[in-house]
XYZ file of C-alpha atoms in Angstrom:
557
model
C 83.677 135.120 128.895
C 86.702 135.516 131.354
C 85.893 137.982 134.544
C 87.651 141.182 134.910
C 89.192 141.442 138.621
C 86.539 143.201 140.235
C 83.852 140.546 139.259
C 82.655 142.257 135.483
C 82.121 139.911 133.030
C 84.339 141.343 130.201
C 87.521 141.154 128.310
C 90.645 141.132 130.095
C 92.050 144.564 129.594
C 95.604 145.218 128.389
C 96.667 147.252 131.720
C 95.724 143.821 133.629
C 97.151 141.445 131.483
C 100.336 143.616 131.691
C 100.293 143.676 135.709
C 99.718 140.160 135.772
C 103.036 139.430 134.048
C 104.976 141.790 136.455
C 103.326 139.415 139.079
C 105.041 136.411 137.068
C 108.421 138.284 137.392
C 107.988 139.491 140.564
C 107.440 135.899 141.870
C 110.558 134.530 140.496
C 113.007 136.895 141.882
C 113.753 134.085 144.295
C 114.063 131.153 141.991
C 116.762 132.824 139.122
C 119.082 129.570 139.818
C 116.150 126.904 139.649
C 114.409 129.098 136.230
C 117.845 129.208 134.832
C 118.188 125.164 135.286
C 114.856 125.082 133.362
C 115.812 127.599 130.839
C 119.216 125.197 130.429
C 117.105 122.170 129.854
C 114.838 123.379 127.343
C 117.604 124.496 125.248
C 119.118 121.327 125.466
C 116.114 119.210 124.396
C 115.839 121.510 121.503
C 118.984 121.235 120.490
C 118.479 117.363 120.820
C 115.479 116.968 119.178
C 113.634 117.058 122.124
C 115.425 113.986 123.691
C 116.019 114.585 127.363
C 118.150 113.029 129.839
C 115.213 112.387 132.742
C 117.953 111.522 135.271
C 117.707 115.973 135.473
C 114.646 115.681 136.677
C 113.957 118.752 134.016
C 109.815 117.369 134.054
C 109.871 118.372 137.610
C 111.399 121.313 137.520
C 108.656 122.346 134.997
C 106.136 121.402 137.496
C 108.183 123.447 140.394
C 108.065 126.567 138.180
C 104.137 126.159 137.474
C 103.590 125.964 140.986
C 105.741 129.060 142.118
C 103.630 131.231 139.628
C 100.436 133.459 140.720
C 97.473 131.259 140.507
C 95.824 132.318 137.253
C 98.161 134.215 135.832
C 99.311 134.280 132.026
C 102.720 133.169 132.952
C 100.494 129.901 134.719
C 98.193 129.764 131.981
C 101.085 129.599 129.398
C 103.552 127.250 131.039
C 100.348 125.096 131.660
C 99.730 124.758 128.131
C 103.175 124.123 126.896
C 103.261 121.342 129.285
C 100.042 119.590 128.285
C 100.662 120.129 124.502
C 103.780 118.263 125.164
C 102.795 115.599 127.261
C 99.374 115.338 124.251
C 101.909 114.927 121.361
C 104.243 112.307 123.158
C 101.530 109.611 122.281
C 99.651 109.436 118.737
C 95.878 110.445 119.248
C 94.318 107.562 117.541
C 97.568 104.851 117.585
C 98.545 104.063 114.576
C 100.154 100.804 114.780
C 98.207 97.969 116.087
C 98.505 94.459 116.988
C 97.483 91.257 115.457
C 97.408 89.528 112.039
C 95.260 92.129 110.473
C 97.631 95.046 110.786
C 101.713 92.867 110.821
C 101.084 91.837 107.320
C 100.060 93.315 104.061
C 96.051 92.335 103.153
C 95.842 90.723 99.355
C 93.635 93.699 98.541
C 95.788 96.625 100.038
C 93.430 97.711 102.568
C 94.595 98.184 106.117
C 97.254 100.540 105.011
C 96.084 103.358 106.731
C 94.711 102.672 109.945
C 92.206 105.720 110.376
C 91.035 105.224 106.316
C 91.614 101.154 105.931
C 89.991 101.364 102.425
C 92.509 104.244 101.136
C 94.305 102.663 98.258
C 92.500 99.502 98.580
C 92.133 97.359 95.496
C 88.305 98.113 93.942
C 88.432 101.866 95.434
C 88.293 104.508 92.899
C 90.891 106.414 90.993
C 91.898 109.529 92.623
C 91.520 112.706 90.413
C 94.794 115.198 90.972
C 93.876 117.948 88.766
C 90.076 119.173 88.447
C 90.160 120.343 84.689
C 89.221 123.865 84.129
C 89.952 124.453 80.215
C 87.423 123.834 78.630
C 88.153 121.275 75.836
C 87.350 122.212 72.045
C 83.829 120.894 70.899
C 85.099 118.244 68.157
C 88.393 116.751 69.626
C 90.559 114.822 66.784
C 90.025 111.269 66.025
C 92.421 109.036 68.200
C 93.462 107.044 65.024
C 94.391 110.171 63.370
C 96.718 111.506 66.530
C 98.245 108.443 66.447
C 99.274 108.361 62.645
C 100.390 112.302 62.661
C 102.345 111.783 66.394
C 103.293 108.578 67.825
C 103.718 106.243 64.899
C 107.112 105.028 64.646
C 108.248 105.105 61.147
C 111.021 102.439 60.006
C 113.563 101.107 63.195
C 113.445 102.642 66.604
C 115.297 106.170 67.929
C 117.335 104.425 70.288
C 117.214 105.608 73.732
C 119.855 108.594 74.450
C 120.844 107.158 78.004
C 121.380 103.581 76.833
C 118.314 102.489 78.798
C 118.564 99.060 79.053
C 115.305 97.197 78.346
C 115.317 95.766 81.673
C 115.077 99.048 82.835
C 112.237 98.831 81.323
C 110.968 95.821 82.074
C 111.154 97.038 86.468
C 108.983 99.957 85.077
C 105.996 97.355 83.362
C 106.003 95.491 86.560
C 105.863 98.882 88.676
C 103.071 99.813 86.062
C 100.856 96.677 86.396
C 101.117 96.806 90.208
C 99.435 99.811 90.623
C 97.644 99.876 87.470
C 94.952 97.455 86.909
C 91.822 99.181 85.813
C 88.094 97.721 86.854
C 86.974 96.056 83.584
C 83.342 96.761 84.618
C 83.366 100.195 86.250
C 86.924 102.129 84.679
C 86.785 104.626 87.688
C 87.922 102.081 90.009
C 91.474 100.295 90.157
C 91.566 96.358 90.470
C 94.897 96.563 91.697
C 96.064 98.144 95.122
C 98.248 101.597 95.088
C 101.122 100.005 96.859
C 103.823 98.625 96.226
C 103.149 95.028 97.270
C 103.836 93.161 94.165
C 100.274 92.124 93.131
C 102.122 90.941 89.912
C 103.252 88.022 91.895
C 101.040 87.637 94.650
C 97.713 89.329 93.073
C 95.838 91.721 93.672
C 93.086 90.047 95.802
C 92.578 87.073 98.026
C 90.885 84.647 95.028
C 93.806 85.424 92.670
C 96.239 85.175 95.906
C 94.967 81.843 96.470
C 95.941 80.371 92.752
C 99.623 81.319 93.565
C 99.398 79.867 96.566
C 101.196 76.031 97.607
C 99.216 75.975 101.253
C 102.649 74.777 102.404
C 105.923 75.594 104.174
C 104.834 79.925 103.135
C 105.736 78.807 99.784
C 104.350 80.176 96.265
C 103.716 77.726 92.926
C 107.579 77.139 91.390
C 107.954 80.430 88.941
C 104.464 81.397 88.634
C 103.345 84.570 88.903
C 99.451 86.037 89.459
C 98.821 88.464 86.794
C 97.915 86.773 83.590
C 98.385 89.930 81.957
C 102.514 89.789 81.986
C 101.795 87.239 79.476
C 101.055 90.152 76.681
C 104.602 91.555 77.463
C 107.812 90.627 76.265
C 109.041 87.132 77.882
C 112.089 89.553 79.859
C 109.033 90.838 82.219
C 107.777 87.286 82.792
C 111.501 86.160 83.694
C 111.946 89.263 85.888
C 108.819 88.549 88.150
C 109.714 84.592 88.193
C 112.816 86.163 89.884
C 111.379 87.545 92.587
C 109.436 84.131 93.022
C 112.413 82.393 93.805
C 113.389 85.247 96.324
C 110.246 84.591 97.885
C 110.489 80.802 98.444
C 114.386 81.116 99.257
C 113.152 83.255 101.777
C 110.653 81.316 103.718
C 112.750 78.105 103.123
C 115.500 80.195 105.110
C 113.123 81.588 107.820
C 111.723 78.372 108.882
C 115.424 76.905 108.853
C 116.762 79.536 110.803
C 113.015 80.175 112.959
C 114.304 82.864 115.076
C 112.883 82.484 118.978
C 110.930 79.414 117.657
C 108.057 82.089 115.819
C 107.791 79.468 113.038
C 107.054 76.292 115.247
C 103.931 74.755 116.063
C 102.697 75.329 119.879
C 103.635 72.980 121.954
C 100.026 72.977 123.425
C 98.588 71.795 120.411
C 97.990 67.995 120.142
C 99.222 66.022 117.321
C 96.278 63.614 117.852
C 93.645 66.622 117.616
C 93.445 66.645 113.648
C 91.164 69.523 113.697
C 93.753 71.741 116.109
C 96.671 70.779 114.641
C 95.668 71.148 110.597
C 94.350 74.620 112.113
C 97.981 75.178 113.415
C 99.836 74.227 110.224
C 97.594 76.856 108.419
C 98.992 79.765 110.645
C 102.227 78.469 110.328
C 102.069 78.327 106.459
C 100.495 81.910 106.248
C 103.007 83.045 109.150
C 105.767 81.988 106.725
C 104.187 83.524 103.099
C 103.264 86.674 105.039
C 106.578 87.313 106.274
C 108.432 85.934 103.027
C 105.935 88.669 101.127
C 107.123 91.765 103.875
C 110.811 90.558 102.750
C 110.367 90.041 98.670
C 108.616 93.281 98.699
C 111.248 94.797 100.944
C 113.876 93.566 97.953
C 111.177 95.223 95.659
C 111.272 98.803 97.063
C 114.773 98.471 97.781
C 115.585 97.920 93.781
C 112.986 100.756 92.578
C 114.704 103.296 94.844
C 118.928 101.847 94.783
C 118.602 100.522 90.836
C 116.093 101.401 89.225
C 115.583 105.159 90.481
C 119.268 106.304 90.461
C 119.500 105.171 86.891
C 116.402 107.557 85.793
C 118.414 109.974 87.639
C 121.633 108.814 86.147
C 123.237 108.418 89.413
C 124.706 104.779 88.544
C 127.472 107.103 85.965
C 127.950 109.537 89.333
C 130.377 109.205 91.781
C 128.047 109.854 94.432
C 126.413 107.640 97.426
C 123.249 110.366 97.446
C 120.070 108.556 96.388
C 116.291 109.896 96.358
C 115.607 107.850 99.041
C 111.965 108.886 100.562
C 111.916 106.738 103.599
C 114.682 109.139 105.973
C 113.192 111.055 108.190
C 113.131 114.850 107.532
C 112.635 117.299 109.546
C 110.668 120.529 107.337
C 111.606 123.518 108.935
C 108.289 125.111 108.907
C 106.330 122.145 110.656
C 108.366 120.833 113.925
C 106.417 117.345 112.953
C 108.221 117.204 109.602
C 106.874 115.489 105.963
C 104.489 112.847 107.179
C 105.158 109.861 106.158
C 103.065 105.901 106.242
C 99.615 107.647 106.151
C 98.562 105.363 102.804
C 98.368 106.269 98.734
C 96.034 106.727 96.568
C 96.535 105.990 92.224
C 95.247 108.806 90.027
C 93.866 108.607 86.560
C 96.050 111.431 85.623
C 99.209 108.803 86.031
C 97.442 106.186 84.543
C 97.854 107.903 81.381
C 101.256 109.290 82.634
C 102.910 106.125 82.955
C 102.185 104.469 79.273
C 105.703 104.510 78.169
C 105.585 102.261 74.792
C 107.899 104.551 73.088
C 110.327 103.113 74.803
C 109.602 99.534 73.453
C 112.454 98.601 71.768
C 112.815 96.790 67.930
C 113.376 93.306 69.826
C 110.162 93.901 71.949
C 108.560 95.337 68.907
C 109.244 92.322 66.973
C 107.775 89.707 69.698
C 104.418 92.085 70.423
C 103.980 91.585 66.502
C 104.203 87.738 67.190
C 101.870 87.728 70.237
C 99.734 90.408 68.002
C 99.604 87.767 65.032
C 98.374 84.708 67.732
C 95.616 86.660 69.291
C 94.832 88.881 66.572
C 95.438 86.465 63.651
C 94.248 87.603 60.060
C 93.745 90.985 61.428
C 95.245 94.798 60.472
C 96.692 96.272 63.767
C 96.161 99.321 61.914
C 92.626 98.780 60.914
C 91.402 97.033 63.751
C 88.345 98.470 65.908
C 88.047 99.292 69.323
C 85.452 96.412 70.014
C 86.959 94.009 68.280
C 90.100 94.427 69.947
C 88.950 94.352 73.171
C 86.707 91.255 72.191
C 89.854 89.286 71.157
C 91.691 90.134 73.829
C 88.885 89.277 76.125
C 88.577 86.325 74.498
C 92.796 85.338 75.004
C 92.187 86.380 78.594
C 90.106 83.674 78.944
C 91.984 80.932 76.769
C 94.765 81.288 79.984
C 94.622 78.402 82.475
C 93.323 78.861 85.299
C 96.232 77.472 87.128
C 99.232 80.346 86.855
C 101.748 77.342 87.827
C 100.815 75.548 84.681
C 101.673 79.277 82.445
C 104.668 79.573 80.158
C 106.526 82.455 78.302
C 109.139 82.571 76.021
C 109.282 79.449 74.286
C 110.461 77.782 78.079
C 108.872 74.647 79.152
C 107.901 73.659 82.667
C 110.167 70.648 83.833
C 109.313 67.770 86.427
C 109.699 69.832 89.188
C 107.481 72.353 88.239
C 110.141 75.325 87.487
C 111.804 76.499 84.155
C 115.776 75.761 83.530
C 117.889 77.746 84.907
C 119.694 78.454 81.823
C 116.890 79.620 80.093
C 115.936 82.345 82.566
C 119.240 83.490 83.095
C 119.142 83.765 79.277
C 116.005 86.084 78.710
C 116.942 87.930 81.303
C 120.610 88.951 79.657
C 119.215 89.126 76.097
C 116.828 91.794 77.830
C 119.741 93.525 79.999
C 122.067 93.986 77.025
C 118.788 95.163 74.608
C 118.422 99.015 74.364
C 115.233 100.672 74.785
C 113.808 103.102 72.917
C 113.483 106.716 73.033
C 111.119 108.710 74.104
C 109.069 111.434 72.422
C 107.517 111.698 69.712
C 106.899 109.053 66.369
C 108.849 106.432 67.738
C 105.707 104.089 69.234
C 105.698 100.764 67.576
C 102.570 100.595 65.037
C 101.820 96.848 66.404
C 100.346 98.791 69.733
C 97.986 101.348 67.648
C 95.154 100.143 68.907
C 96.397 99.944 72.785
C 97.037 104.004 72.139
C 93.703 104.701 70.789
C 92.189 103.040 73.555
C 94.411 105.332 75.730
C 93.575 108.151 74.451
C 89.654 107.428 74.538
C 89.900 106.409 77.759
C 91.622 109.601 79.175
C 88.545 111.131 77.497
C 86.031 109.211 78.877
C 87.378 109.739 82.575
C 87.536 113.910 81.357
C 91.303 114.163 82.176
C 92.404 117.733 82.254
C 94.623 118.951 79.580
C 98.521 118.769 79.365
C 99.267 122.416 80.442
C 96.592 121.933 83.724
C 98.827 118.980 84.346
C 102.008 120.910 84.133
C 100.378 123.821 86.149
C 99.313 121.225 89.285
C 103.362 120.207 89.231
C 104.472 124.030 89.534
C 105.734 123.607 85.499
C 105.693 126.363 83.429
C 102.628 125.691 80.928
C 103.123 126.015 77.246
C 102.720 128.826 75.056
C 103.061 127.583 72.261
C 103.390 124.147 70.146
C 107.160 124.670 69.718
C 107.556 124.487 73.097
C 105.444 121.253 73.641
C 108.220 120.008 70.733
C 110.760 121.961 69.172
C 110.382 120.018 66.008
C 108.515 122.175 63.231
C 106.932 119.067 61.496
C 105.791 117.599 65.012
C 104.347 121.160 66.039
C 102.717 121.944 62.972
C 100.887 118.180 63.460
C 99.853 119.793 67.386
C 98.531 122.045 65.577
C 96.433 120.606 62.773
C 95.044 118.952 65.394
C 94.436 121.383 68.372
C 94.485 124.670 67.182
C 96.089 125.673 70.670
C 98.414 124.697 73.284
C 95.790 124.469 76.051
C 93.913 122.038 74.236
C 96.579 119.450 73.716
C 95.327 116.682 75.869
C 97.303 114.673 78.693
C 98.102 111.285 76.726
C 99.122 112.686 73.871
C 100.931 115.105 75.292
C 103.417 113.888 77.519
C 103.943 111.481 74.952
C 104.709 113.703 72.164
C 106.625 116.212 74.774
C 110.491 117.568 74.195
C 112.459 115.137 75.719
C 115.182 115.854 78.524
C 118.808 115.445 77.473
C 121.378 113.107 79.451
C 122.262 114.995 82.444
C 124.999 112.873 84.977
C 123.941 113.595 87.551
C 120.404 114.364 86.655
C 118.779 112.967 83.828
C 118.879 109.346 83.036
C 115.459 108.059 81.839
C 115.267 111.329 79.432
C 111.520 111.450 79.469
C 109.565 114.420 78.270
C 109.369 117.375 80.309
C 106.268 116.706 82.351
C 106.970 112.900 83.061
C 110.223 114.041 84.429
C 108.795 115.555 87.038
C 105.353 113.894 87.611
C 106.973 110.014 88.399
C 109.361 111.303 90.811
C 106.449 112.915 92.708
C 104.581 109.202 92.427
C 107.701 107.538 93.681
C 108.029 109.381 96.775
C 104.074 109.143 97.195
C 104.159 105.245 97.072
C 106.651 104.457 98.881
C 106.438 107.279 102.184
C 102.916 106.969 102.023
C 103.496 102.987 102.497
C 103.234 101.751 106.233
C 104.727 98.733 105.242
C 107.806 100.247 104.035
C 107.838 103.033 106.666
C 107.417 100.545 109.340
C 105.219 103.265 111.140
């Protein structure tokens, strides 16, 4: 407890505290010019962001003032403070940027993101729960199968999709979806998959299934293979999409060990040729020197067409005259924290857009045609309508393991692998226009292709078996006005009177179902391009600037 001035222990009384700043001013009645230099300064770091030109010697000045003050006294006591909370915040207390292989490039698993919580968004962590559910859901909930009949089923061609969409569109969003969506098949609380951005689709999402994509040599990947064997269950325009960005990736390292800027990319001169052992050893960091870099870059390309292509299209920017794009990497400066929105400090995937982001509505005839193929070949004799839960997930099981080991020996579309390795040229260039030009479908309700019945039924017993809160707790955690009523949920009488067959109330519509039965947004330009219901509208734009600020690899922080 501070001592009063005659030696009582006690708080400092009002009258003192008061006397003590007349000392302050009374002490700088002499020093008006030099406090007015001060008082210049700090206006003009302000004003600068707190930049200063050093050269003013405005630091010392500080220091000068300090010292000219009565020892002890508030006006001492404050400046003293200011001073050491500014010198305290110049430097980041822990670092968060490190040295070494560990921390330059991304980890096959996602971990090392974060620097204080290395596991946070790692691939095997759990799923993150956004909204704790509160409502408490009706005793008997209705059978999935029957939701599905009475809501999503699409009856006779596709309502095609307001915007245009193009299924490519489309096909960016699957590959967006499977990166950061790859459910544990043993334990369905965790994610298999990391919560970045880091193309796991190509690369994988560990270091086992990095290793089968792998060559070993020059940085370079397998010729148009890709890791995830489950892009093989989507339509062949998602397979030639992610062969794409193969190619980036070995143009790239082919170009960085051509051009091998400041000789990074060289073998040490210090190692001997004759020392097999040492120089093997060498080639290996040189290799992984050249895929880890080529991986930063493709996945640069990556973000870059999410938030320039893919993003100003669901925000139908590409029909706007405009340059403005939701661009969450800029710095910004929030006027009520100094510090600003943080940004690089990791992600974490929820459950909640796990369900959010199952957008088969938009699945188009085309796509809807070829799913009934691939249905036919690992399904074959079987009802999609009638089939069960474990016997779907049996077959499918049992397809997942009928896949080669070897992802550089997989093949999609009809294409065949030639001599070197690759697919034609021709043929690529050809799925991925038949794709471009193909419109996707809209969403909302009834317009799901019957052929994925059984993939929605497991969706919607999956939400309940991870006790996702309901659609209007959802809308509530986003700030969105919940629903009253099953009109407003969908203004279509037939649709609402199904709601409410089937729930009785709008608080007990669940998550799945709902956001994909929701009214749908109209075509807005500017605005509205993807014309998603109401709560997916908001909800993935929140994601997007999650994953990619919270990314150190894309901040660079």
């Amino acid at each position: 407890m501070p001592l009063k001035s005659n030696g009582e222990s006690g708080e400092i009384t009002a009258q003192q505290t008061i006397q003590g700043w007349l000392k302050d001013i009374g002490s700088q009645l002499g020093r008006i010019p030099e406090d007015l230099s001060v008082l210049n300064g700090l206006v003009g770091a302000t004003l600068t962001d707190g930049t200063v030109n050093d050269r003013k010697y405005l630091l010392e000045k500080i220091i000068q003032l300090a010292c000219s003050l009565p020892h002890g006294s508030p006006g001492e006591k404050k400046l003293t403070g200011e001073l050491l909370d500014i010198l305290w915040t110049n430097l980041k207390h822990p670092p968060l940027s490190y040295m070494g292989d560990d921390w330059r490039y991304r980890t096959a698993d996602g971990s090392n993101n974060n620097i204080l919580y290395p596991d946070l968004g790692k691939a095997g962590s759990a799923y993150a729960r956004s909204v704790v559910p509160q409502h408490a859901p009706p005793a008997a909930l209705p059978d999935p199968a029957s939701i599905f009949d009475a809501l999503f089923a699409r009856k006779g061609p596709a309502r095609e999709h307001p915007a245009k969409f193009s299924s490519l569109a489309i096909a960016i969003a699957t590959i967006i979806i499977h990166d950061i969506f790859r459910t544990d098949d043993v334990d369905p609380s965790k994610h298999a998959s990391s919560a970045y951005l880091d193309l796991g689709p190509l690369y994988g999402h560990n270091a086992e299934q990095q290793k089968t994509i792998r060559t070993f040599q020059d940085g370079k990947i397998k010729p148009d293979a890709f890791a995830e064997p489950r892009l093989l269950g989507q339509p062949p325009g998602v397979c030639a999409l992610i062969v794409s960005f193969n190619r980036f990736h070995n143009y790239v390292v082919q170009q960085l060990a051509l051009i091998n800027e400041a000789g990074r990319f060289s073998i040490s001169v210090t190692v001997d040729p004759q020392d097999k052992a040492a120089y093997e050893k060498a080639l290996a960091k040189r290799d992984n020197d050249l895929f880890q870099t080529g991986r930063l870059v493709t996945c640069g390309l990556y973000v870059n067409i999410i938030l320039h292509d893919y993003v100003r299209v669901i925000l139908n920017l590409n029909r706007s005259n405009t340059q403005w794009n939701l661009d969450p990497r800029v710095d910004s400066v929030n006027i009520f924290d100094p510090a600003g929105t943080p940004k690089g400090i990791g992600n974490q995937v929820s459950m909640e857009f796990n369900l959010i982001y199952r957008w088969h509505a938009t699945v188009s005839d085309k796509n809807a045609k070829w799913l009934e193929g691939f249905f036919d070949k690992v399904f074959p004799g079987i009802d999609p309508e009638t089939i069960t839960q474990a016997e779907f997930m049996n077959r499918l099981k049992a397809w997942g393991h009928s896949i080669d080991s070897d992802p550089g020996k997989w093949t999609f579309g009809g294409l065949k692998r030639t001599a070197t390795g690759g697919f034609d040229d021709s043929s690529l260039v050809k799925l991925l226009t038949e794709e471009t030009e193909d419109v996707a479908g809209a969403f909302g309700a009834r317009n799901i292709p019957v052929i994925l019945k059984a993939v929605d039924v497991l969706g919607i017993n999956q939400g309940r078996a991870w006790g996702a809160a309901s659609l209007n707790e959802v809308r509530k955690f986003f700030k969105l006005k919940p629903h009253e009523t099953f009109l407003e949920i969908n203004p279509d009488p037939d649709v609402a009177a199904s709601l409410e067959a089937l729930y009785s109330h709008p608080d007990n519509v669940e998550l799945y179902p709902g956001v994909s039965v929701e009214d749908t947004k109209p075509p807005l330009v500017p605005g509205s391009g993807l014309c998603s219901g109401l709560t997916i509208a908001k909800a993935i734009l929140s994601d997007a600037v999650a994953l990619v600020r919270g990314d150190r690899r894309v901040q660079h922080a």
